[in-house]
Short mmCIF file of C-alpha atoms and ligand atoms in Angstrom, two decimals:
data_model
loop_
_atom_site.label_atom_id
_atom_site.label_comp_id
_atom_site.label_asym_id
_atom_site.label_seq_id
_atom_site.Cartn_x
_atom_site.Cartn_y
_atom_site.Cartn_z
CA UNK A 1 0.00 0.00 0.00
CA UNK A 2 1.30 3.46 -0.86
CA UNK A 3 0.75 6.08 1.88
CA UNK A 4 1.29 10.25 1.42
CA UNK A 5 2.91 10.49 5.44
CA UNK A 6 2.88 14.20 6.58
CA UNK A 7 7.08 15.05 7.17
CA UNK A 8 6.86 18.66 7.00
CA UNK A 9 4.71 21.46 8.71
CA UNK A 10 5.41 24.95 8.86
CA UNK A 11 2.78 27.77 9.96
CA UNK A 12 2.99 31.59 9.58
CA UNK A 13 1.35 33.72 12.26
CA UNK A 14 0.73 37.47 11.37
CA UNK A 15 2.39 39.52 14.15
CA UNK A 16 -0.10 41.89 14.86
CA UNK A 17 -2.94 40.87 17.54
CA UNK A 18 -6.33 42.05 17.37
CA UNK A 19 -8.05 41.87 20.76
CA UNK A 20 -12.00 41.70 21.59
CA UNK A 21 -11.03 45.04 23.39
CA UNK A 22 -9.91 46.28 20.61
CA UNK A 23 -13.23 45.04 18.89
CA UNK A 24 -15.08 46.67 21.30
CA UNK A 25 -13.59 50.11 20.57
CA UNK A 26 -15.68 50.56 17.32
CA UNK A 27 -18.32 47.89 18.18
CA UNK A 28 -21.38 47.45 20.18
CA UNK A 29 -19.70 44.23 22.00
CA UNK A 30 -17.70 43.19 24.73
CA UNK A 31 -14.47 40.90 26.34
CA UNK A 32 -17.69 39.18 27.78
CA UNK A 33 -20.09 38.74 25.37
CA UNK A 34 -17.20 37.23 22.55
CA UNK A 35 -15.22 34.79 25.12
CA UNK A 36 -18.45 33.59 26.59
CA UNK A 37 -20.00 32.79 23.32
CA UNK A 38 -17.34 32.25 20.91
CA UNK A 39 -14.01 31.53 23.68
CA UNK A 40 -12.24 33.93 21.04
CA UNK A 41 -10.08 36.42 23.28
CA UNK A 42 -7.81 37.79 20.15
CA UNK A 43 -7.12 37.22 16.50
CA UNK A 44 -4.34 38.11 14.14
CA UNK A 45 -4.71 40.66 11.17
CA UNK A 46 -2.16 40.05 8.38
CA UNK A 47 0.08 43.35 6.80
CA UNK A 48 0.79 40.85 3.81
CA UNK A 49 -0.94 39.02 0.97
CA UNK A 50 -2.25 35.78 1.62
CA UNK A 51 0.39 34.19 -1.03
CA UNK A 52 3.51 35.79 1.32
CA UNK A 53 1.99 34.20 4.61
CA UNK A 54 1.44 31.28 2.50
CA UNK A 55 5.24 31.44 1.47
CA UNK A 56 6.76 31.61 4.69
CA UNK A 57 4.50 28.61 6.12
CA UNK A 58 5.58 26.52 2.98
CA UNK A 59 9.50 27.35 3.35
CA UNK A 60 9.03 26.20 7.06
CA UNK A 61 7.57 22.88 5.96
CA UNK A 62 10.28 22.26 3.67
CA UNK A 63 12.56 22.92 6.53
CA UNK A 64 10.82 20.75 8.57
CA UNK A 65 10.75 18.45 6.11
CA UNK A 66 14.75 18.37 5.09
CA UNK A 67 13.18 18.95 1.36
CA UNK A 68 14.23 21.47 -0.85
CA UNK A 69 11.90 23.73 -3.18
CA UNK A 70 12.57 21.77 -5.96
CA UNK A 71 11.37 18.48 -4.55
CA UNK A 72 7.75 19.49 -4.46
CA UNK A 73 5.56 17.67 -7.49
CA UNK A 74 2.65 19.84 -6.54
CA UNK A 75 1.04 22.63 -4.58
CA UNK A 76 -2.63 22.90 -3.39
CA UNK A 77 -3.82 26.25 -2.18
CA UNK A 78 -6.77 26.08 -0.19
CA UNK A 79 -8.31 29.15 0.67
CA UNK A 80 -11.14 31.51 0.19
CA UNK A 81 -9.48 34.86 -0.06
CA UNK A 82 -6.82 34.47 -2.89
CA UNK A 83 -4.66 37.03 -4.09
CA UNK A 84 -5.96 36.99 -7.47
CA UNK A 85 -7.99 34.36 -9.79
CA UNK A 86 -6.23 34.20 -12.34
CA UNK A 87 -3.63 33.48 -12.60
CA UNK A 88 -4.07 31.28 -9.23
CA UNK A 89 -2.93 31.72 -6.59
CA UNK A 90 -0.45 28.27 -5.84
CA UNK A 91 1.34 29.08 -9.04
CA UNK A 92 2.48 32.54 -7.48
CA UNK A 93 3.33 30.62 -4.23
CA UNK A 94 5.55 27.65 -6.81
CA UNK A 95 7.16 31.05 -8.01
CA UNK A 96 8.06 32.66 -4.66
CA UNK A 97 10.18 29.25 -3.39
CA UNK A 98 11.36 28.28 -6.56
CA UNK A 99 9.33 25.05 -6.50
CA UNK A 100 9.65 24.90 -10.91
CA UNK A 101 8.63 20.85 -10.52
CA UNK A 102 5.32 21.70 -9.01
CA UNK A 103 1.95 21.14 -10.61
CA UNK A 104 -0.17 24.48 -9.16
CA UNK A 105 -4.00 24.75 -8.18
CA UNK A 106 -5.99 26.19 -5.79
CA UNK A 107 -9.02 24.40 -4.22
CA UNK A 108 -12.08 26.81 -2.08
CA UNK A 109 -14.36 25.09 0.05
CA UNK A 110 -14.24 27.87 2.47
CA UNK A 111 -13.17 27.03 5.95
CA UNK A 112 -12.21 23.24 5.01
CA UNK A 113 -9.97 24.55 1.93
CA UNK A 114 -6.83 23.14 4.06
CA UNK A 115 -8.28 19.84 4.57
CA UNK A 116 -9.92 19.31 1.57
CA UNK A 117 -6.76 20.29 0.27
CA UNK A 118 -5.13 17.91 2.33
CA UNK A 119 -6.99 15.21 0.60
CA UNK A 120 -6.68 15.98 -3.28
CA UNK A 121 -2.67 15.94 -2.55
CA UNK A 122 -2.82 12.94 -0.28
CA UNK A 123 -4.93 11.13 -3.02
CA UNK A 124 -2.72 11.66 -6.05
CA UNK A 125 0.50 10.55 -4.05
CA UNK A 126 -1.43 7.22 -2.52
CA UNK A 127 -2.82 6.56 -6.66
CA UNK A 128 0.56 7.33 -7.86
CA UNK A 129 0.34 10.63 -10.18
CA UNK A 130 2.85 12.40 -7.83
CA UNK A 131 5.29 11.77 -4.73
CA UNK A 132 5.12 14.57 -3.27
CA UNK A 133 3.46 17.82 -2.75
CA UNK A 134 3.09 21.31 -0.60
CA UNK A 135 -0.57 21.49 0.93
CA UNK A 136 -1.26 24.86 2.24
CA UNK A 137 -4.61 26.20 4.16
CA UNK A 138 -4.23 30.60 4.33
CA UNK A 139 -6.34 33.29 5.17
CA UNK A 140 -6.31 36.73 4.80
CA UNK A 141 -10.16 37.39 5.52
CA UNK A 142 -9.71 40.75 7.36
CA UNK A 143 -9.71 42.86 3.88
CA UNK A 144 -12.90 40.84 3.31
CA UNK A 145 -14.42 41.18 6.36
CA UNK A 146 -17.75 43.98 7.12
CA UNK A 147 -16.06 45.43 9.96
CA UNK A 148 -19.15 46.93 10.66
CA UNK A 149 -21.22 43.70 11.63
CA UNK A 150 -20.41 42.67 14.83
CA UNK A 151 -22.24 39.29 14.15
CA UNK A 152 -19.19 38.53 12.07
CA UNK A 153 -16.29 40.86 12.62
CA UNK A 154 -15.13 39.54 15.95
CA UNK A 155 -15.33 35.44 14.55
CA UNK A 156 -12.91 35.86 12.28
CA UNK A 157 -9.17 36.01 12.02
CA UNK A 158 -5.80 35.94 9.62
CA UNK A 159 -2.68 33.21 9.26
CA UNK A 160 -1.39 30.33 7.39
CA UNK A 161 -0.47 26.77 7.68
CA UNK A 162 1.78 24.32 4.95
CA UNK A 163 1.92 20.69 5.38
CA UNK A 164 4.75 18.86 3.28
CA UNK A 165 3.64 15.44 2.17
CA UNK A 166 5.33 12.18 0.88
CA UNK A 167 4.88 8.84 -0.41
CA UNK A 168 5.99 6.25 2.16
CA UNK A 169 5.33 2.72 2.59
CA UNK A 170 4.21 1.99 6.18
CA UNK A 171 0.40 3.05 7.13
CA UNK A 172 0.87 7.09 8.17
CA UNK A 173 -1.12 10.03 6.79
CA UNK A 174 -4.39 10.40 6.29
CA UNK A 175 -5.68 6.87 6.58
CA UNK A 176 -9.48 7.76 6.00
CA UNK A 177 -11.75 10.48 5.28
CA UNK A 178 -15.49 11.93 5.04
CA UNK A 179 -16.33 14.82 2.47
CA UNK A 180 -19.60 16.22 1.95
CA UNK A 181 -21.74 19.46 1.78
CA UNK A 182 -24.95 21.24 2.62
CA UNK A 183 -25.49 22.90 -0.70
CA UNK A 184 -29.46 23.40 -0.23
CA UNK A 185 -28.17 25.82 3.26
CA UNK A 186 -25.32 27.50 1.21
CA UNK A 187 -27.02 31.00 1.23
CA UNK A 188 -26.68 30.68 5.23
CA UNK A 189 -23.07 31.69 4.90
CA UNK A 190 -21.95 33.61 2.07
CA UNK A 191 -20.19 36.84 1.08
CA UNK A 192 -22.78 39.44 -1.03
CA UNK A 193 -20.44 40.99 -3.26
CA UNK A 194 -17.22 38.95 -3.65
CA UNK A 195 -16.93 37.11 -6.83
CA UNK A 196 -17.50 37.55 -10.97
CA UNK A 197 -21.50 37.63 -10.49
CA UNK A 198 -21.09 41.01 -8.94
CA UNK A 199 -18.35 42.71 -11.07
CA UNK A 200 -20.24 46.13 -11.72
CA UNK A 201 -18.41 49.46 -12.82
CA UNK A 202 -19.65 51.13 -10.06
CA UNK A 203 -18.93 48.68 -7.18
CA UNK A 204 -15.78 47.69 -5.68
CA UNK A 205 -14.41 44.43 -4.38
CA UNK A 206 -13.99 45.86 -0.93
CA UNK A 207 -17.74 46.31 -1.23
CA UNK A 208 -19.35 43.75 0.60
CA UNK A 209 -21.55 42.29 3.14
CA UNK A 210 -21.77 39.09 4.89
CA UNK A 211 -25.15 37.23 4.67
CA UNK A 212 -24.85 34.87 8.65
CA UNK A 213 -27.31 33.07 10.24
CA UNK A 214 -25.42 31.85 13.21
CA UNK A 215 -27.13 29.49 15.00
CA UNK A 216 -28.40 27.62 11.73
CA UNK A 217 -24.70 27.60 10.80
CA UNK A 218 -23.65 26.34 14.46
CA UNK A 219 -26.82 23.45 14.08
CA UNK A 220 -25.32 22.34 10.62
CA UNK A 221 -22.17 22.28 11.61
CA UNK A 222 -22.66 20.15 14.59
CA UNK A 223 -24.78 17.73 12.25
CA UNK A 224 -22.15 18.07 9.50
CA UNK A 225 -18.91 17.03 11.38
CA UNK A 226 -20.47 14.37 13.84
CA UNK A 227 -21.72 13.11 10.31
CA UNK A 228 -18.33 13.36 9.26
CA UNK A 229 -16.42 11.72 12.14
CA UNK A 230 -19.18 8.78 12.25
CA UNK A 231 -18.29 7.57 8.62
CA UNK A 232 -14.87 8.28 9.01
CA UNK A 233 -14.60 6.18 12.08
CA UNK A 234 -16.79 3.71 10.48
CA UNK A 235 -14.03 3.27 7.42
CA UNK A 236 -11.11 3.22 8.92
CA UNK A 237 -12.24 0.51 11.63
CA UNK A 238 -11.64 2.85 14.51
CA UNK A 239 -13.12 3.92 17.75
CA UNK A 240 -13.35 6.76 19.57
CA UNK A 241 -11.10 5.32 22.50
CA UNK A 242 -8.79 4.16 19.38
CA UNK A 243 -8.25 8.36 18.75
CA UNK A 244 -5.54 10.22 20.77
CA UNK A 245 -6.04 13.90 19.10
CA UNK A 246 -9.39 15.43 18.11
CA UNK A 247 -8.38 18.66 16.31
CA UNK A 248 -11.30 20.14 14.95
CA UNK A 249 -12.31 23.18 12.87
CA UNK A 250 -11.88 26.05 15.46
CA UNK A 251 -15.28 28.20 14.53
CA UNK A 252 -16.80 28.39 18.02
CA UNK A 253 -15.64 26.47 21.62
CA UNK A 254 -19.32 25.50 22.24
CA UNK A 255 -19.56 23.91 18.77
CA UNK A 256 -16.65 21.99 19.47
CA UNK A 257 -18.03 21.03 22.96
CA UNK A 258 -21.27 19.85 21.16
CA UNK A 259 -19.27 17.98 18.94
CA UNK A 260 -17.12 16.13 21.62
CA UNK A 261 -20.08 15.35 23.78
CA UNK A 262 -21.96 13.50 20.67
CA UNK A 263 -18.97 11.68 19.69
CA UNK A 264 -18.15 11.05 23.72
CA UNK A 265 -14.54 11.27 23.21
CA UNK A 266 -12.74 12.52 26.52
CA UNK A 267 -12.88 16.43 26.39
CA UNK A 268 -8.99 16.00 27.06
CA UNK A 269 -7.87 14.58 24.02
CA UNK A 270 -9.31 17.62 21.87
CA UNK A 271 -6.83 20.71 21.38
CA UNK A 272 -7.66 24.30 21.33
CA UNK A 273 -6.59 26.91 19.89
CA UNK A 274 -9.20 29.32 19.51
CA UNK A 275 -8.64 31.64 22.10
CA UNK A 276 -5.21 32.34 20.43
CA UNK A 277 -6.26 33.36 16.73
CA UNK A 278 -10.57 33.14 16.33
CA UNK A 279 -11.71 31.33 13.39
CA UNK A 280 -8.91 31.44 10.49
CA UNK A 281 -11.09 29.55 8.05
CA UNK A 282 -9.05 27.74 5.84
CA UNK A 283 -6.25 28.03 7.98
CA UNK A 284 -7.68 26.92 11.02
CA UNK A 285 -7.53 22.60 11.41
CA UNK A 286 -4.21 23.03 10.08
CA UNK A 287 -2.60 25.33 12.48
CA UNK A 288 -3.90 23.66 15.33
CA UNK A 289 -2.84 20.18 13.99
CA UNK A 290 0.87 22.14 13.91
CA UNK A 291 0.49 23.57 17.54
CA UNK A 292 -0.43 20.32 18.75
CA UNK A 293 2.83 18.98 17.37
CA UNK A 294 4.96 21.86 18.04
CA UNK A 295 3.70 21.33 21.91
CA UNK A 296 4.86 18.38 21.67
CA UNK A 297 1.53 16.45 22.17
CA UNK A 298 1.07 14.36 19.69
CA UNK A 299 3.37 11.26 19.48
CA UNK A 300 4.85 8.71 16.45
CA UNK A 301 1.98 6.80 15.62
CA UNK A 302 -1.13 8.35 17.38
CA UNK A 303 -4.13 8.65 15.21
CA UNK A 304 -5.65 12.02 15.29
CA UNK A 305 -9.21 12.90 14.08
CA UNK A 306 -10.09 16.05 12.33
CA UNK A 307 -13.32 17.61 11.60
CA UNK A 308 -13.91 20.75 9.73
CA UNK A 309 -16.97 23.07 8.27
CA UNK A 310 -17.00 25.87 6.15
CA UNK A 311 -19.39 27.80 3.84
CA UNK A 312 -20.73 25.45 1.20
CA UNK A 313 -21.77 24.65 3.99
CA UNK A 314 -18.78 22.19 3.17
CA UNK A 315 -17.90 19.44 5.76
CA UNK A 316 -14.97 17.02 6.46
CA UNK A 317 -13.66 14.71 9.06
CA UNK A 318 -10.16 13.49 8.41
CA UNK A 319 -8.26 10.23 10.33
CA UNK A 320 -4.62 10.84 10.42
CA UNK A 321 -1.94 8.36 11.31
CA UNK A 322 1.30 10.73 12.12
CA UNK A 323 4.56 9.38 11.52
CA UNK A 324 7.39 8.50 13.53
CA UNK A 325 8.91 11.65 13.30
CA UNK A 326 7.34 14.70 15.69
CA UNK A 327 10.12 16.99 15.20
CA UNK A 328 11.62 19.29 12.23
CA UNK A 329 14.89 18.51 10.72
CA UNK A 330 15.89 21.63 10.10
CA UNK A 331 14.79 25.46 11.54
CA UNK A 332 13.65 27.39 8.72
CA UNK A 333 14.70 31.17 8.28
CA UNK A 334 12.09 32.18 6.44
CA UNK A 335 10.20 35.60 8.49
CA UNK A 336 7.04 37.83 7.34
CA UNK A 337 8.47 40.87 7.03
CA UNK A 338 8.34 43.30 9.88
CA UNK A 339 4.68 45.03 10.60
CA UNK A 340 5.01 48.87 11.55
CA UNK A 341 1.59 49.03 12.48
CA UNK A 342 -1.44 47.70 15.15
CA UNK A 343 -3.77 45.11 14.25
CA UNK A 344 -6.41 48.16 15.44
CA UNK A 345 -4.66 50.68 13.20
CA UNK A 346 -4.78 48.01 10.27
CA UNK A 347 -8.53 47.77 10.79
CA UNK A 348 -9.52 51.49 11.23
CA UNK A 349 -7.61 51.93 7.76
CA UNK A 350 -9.81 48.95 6.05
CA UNK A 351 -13.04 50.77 7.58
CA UNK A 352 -12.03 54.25 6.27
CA UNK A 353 -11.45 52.31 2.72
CA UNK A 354 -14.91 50.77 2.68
CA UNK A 355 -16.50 54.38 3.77
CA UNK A 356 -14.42 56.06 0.80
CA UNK A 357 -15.87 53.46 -1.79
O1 UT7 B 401 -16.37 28.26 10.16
C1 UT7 B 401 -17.74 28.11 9.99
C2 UT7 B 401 -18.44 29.41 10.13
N1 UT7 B 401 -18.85 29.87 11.38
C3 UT7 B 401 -19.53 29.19 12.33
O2 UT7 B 401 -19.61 28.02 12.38
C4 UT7 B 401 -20.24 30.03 13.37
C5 UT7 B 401 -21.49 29.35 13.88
N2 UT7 B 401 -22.28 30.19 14.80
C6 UT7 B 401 -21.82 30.66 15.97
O3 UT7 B 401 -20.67 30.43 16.32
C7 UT7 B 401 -22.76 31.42 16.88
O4 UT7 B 401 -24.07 31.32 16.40
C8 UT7 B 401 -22.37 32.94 17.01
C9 UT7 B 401 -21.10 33.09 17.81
C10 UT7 B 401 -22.18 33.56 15.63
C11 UT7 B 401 -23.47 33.72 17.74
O5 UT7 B 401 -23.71 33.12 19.01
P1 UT7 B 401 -25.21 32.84 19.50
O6 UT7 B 401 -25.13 32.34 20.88
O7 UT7 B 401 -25.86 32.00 18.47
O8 UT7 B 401 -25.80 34.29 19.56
P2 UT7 B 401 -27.10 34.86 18.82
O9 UT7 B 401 -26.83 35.02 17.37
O10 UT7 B 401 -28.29 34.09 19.27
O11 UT7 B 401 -27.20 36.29 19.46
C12 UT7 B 401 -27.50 36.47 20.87
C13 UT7 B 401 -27.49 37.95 21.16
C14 UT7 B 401 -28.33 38.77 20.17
O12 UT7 B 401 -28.92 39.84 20.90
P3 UT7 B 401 -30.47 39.73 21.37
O13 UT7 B 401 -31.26 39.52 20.10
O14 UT7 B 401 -30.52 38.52 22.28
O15 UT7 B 401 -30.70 41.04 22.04
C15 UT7 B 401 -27.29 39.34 19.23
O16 UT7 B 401 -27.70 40.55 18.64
O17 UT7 B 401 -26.16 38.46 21.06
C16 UT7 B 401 -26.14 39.58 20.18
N3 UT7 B 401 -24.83 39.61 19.51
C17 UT7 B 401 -23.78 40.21 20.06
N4 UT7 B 401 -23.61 40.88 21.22
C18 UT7 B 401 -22.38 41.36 21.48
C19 UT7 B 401 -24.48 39.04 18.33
N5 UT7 B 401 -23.18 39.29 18.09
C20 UT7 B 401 -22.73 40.01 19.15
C21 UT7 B 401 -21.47 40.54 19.49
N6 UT7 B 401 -21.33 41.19 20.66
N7 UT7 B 401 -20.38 40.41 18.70
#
């Protein structure tokens, strides 16, 4: 059997931190009101295009990895908020690291970009078509974002996460997975003015507004990844007590509680990171599945379950087998270049752009 084992992971953070009381300086919320509901307490807004976070995060995983540029067979950018269309995205990423071997494309299923992503790469190394490839999930939402709608502005958040993937022999990788979406719901969560359908001379990009229904979002996505984690379970052969990591989608604490609590895993096998960075959509799953190995948590061997959600409403559960190897080979020096502003001062400039338009 032919496996795609994960041997590199590299993640790049955006400096500047965005608290919920600095959210609550031009919004009608509170420090309260966000941790208690969401268990958000800051987020990170990026001074950089997605593709530069993206490239630091992939020249990490390389690193990691002990894999050069040209070593990569492909790159799969999953993300919602791309740089540009066309050309795509991945190929500007192949360009900044030199990767010239690398097939390029970019995959958008919203908040499970990364793992979705995760799984056309994994699936073209386990049938053969490649070796190896550069699976990234990156965000830069906050120039998307209605900074004026507190229902979403204090969810969401900015960064980026690159796994390096290879063929290998022994069982590792993602062993099984669930993919599915809610496409009859997928006006519940959408972005009114981003995309070709609205191009109109008198309208810009920065234009828009985000249709949210919250708490039909939170219900499908409770429905969607215990889905998801069922059938996964049920095709790999594995049990809840078999799992060491749950590292879910980070949208909302209580929707991963509700999630944990159906699937009665032990609350202490599931990490979080959400209080660190908010929701980073695409982003998100991977991140934490790097913090949890950075920490030093997860061991060779230890299956780890990951659910995700995302507008779509798109939904995933993935079962990973990690490898023997939990730490980098080498330290990457690859660094975002240096931010000379606040994540506030970032914002207040985005908001006095959208009132200019
Ligand atoms: O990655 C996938 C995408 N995202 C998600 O999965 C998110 C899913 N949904 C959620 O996480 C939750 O539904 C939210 C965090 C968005 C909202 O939490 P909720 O407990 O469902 O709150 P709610 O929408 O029922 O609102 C409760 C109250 C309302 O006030 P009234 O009507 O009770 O007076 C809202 O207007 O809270 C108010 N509210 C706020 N108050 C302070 C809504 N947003 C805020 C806010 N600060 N930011």
């Amino acid at each position: 059997m032919r496996y795609a084992n994960i041997t590199g992971w590299g993640k790049a953070m955006p400096p500047a931190i965005l608290t919920n009381d600095d959210l609550a300086t031009f919004l009608d919320t509170d420090d309260q009101w966000i941790t208690s509901r969401t268990g958000m307490k800051e987020r990170r807004i990026s001074h950089v295009q997605v593709s530069e976070l993206a490239r630091v995060a992939c020249e990490r995983a390389l690193a990691a990895a002990g894999k050069t540029a040209l070593d990569v067979e492909l790159i799969v950018f999953g993300s919602t908020t791309f740089d540009e269309l066309c050309p795509n995205t991945a190929s500007n990423v192949q360009r900044m690291i030199g990767a010239t071997n690398a097939a390029c494309m970019d995959v958008n299923t919203a908040c499970t970009s990364g793992m979705y992503s995760l799984t056309v790469a994994t699936s073209m190394i386990r049938s053969g078509v490649i070796s190896s490839a550069l699976i990234i999930g990156a965000e830069v939402i906050s120039v998307l974002q209605d900074w004026s709608n507190r229902d979403v502005a204090v969810l969401f958040g900015d960064g980026a996460a690159a796994l390096y993937l290879e063929a290998e022999d022994k069982e590792s990788g993602v062993i099984a997975e669930s993919l599915g979406c809610y496409g009859e719901s997928r006006e519940i969560l959408s972005i009114d003015g981003y995309g070709v359908k609205y191009l109109d001379p008198k309208r810009s990009l920065c234009d828009v507004s985000w249709n949210f229904l919250g708490q039909e979002i939170f219900k499908k996505a409770v429905a969607g990844m215990g889905h998801a984690c069922e059938k996964t379970m049920e095709k790999s052969g594995k049990t809840a007590d078999d799992i060491s990591w749950v590292i879910p989608h980070q949208a909302n604490l209580r929707i991963i509680n509700t999630l944990v609590k159906r699937m009665h895993v032990d609350s202490e096998k599931v990490y979080i990171n959400i209080h660190r960075y908010g929701n980073m959509s695409a982003a998100t799953a991977l991140v934490a599945l790097i913090e949890a190995v950075e920490e030093d948590l997860v061991k060779p061997g230890q299956l780890i379950l990951m659910p995700a959600f995302g507008g779509g409403l798109t939904w995933s559960a993935h079962m990973i087998r990690w490898g023997e190897r939990t730490k980098v080979i080498n330290e990457s020096d690859a660094e975002l270049p240096s931010c000379d502003k606040t994540a506030l001062e970032m914002v207040q400039d985005l908001i006095k752009r959208k009132a200019e338009i």
